[in-house]
Short mmCIF file of C-alpha atoms in Angstrom, two decimals:
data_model
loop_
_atom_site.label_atom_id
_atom_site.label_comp_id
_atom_site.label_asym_id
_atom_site.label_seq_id
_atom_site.Cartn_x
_atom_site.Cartn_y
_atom_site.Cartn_z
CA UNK Y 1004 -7.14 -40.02 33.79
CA UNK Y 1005 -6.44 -43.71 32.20
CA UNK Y 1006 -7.34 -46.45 34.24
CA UNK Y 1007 -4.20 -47.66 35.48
CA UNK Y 1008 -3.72 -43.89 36.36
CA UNK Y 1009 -6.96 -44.48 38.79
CA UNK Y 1010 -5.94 -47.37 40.36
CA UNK Y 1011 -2.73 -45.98 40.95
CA UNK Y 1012 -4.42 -42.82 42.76
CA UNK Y 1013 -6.36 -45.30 44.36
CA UNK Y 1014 -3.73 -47.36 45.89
CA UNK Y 1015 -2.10 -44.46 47.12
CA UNK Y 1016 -4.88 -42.94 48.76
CA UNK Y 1017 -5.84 -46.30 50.66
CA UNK Y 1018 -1.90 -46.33 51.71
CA UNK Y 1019 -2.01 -42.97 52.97
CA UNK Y 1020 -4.60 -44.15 55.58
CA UNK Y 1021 -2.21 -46.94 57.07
CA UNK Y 1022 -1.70 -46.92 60.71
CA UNK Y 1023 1.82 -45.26 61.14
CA UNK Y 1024 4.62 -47.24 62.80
CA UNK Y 1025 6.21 -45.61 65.56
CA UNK Y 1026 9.42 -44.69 64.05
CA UNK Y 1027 9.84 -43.02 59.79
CA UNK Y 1028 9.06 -46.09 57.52
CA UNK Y 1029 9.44 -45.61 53.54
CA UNK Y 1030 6.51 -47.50 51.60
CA UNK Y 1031 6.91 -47.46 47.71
CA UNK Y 1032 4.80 -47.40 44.98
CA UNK Y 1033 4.93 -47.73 41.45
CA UNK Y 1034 6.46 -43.78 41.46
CA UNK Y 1035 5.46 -42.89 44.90
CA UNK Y 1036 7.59 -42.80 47.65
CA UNK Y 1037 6.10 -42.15 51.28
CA UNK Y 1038 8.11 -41.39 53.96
CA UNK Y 1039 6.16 -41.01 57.29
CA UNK Y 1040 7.70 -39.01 59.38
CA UNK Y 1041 5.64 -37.71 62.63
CA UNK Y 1042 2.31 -38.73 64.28
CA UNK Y 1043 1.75 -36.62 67.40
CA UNK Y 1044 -1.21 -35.46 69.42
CA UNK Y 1045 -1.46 -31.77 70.03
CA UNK Y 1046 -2.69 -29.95 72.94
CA UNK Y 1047 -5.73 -29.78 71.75
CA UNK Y 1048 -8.29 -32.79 72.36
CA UNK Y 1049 -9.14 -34.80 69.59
CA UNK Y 1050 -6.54 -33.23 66.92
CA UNK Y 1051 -3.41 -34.56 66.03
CA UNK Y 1052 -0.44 -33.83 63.25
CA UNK Y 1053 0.67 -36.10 60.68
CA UNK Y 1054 3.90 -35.26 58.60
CA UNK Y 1055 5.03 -37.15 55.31
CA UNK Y 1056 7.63 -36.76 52.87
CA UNK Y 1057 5.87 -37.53 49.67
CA UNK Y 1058 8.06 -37.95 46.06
CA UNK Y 1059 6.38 -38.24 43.10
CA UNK Y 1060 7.78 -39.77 39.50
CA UNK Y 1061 7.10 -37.69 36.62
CA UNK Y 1062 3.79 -37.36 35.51
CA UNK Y 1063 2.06 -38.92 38.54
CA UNK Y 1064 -1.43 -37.66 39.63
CA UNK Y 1065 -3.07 -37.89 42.85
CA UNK Y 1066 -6.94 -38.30 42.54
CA UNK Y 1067 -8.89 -35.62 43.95
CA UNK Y 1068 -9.78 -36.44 47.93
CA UNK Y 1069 -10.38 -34.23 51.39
CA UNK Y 1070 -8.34 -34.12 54.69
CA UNK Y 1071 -10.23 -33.92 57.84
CA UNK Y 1072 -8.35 -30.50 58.32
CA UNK Y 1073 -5.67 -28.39 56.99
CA UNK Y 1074 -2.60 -29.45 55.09
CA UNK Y 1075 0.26 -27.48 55.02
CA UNK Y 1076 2.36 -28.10 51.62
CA UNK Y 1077 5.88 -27.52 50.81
CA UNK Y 1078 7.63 -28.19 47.89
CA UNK Y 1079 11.17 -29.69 48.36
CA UNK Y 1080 12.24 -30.86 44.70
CA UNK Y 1081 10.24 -30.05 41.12
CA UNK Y 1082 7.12 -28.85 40.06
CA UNK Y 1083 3.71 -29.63 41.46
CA UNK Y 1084 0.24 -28.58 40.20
CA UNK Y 1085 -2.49 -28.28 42.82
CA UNK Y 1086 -6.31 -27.86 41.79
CA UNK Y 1087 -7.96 -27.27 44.50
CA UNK Y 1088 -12.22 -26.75 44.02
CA UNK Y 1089 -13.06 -23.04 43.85
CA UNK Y 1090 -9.61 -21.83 42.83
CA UNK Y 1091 -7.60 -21.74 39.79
CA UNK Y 1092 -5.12 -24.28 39.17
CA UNK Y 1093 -1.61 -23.26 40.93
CA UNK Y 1094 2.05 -24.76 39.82
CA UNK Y 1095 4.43 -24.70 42.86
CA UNK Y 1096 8.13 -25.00 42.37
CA UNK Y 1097 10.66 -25.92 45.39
CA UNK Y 1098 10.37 -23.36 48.14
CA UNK Y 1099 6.61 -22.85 47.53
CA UNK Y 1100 4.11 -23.21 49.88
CA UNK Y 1101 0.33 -23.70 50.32
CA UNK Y 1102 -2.45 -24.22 52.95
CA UNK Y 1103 -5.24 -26.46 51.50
CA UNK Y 1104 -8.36 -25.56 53.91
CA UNK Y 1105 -10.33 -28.39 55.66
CA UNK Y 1106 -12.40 -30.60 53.75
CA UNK Y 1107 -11.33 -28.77 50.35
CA UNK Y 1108 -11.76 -31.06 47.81
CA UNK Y 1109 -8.29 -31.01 45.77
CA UNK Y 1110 -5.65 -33.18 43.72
CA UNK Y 1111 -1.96 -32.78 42.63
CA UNK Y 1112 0.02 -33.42 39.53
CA UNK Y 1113 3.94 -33.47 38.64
CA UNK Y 1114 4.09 -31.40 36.06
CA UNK Y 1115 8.04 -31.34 35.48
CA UNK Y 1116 9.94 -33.26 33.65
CA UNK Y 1117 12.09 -34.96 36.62
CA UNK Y 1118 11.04 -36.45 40.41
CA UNK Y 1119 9.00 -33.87 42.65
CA UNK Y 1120 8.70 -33.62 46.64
CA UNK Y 1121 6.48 -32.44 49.07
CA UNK Y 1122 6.60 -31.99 52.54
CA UNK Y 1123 2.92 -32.61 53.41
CA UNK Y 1124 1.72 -31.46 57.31
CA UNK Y 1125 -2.04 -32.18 58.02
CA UNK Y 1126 -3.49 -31.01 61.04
CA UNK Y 1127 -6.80 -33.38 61.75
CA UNK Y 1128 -8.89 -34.82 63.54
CA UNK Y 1129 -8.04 -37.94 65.31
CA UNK Y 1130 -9.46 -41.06 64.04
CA UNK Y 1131 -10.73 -40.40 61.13
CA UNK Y 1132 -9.15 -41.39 57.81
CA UNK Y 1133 -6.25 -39.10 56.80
CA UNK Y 1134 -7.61 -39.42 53.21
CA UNK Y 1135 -11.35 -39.41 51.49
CA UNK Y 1136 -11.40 -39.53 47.85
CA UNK Y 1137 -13.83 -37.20 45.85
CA UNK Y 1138 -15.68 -38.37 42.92
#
């Protein structure tokens, strides 16, 4: 990935672990568009869910990081590519949907030619960071 291509992974990781305001906010970044949706305890102690509408421009890559549970993916627009470790790369188109396992060490990529969304769900723990990026 070309530097600029890091510190754009970067930047988005770090903004995924924001504190979420208490109604949807959009935050925008050079191709990524966030839109937080829900931050809710469950009934059980010490988990919560997090829900974000994430867009990507074409040809953006997310840097390979963890979630401190699962993530539940749908694809809403375009075509994503998700590498997750221990599996073969898989290209998801809009109606797709994947479970990335706790702690699974994984990244995405738009891999069409126009904007792509997913509808990202993580079910974590509470308090830690939503986001840990993998070497």
């Amino acid at each position: 990935m070309a530097s600029s291509g890091k510190t754009l992974a970067a930047a988005m990781l770090v903004m995924a672990t924001t504190v979420f305001a208490a109604r949807a906010q959009d935050a925008v970044l050079a191709g990524l568009k966030r839109t937080d949706l829900v931050r809710q305890d469950l009934s059980i102690p010490g988990r919560e869910v997090v829900q974000v509408l994430v867009e990507f421009a074409p040809g953006l890559s997310a840097q390979r990081h963890t979630h401190p549970g699962e993530e539940l993916v749908y694809v809403v627009e375009g075509a994503l590519e998700y590498v997750l470790d221990g599996r073969s790369p898989v290209t998801l188109r809009a109606g797709d949907a994947l479970m990335i396992p706790r702690g699974t060490p994984h990244a995405v990529r738009n891999v069409g030619s126009g904007k792509a969304a997913e509808l990202a769900t993580y079910i974590v723990e509470k308090g830690k960071p939503l986001l840990t990026l993998v070497d």
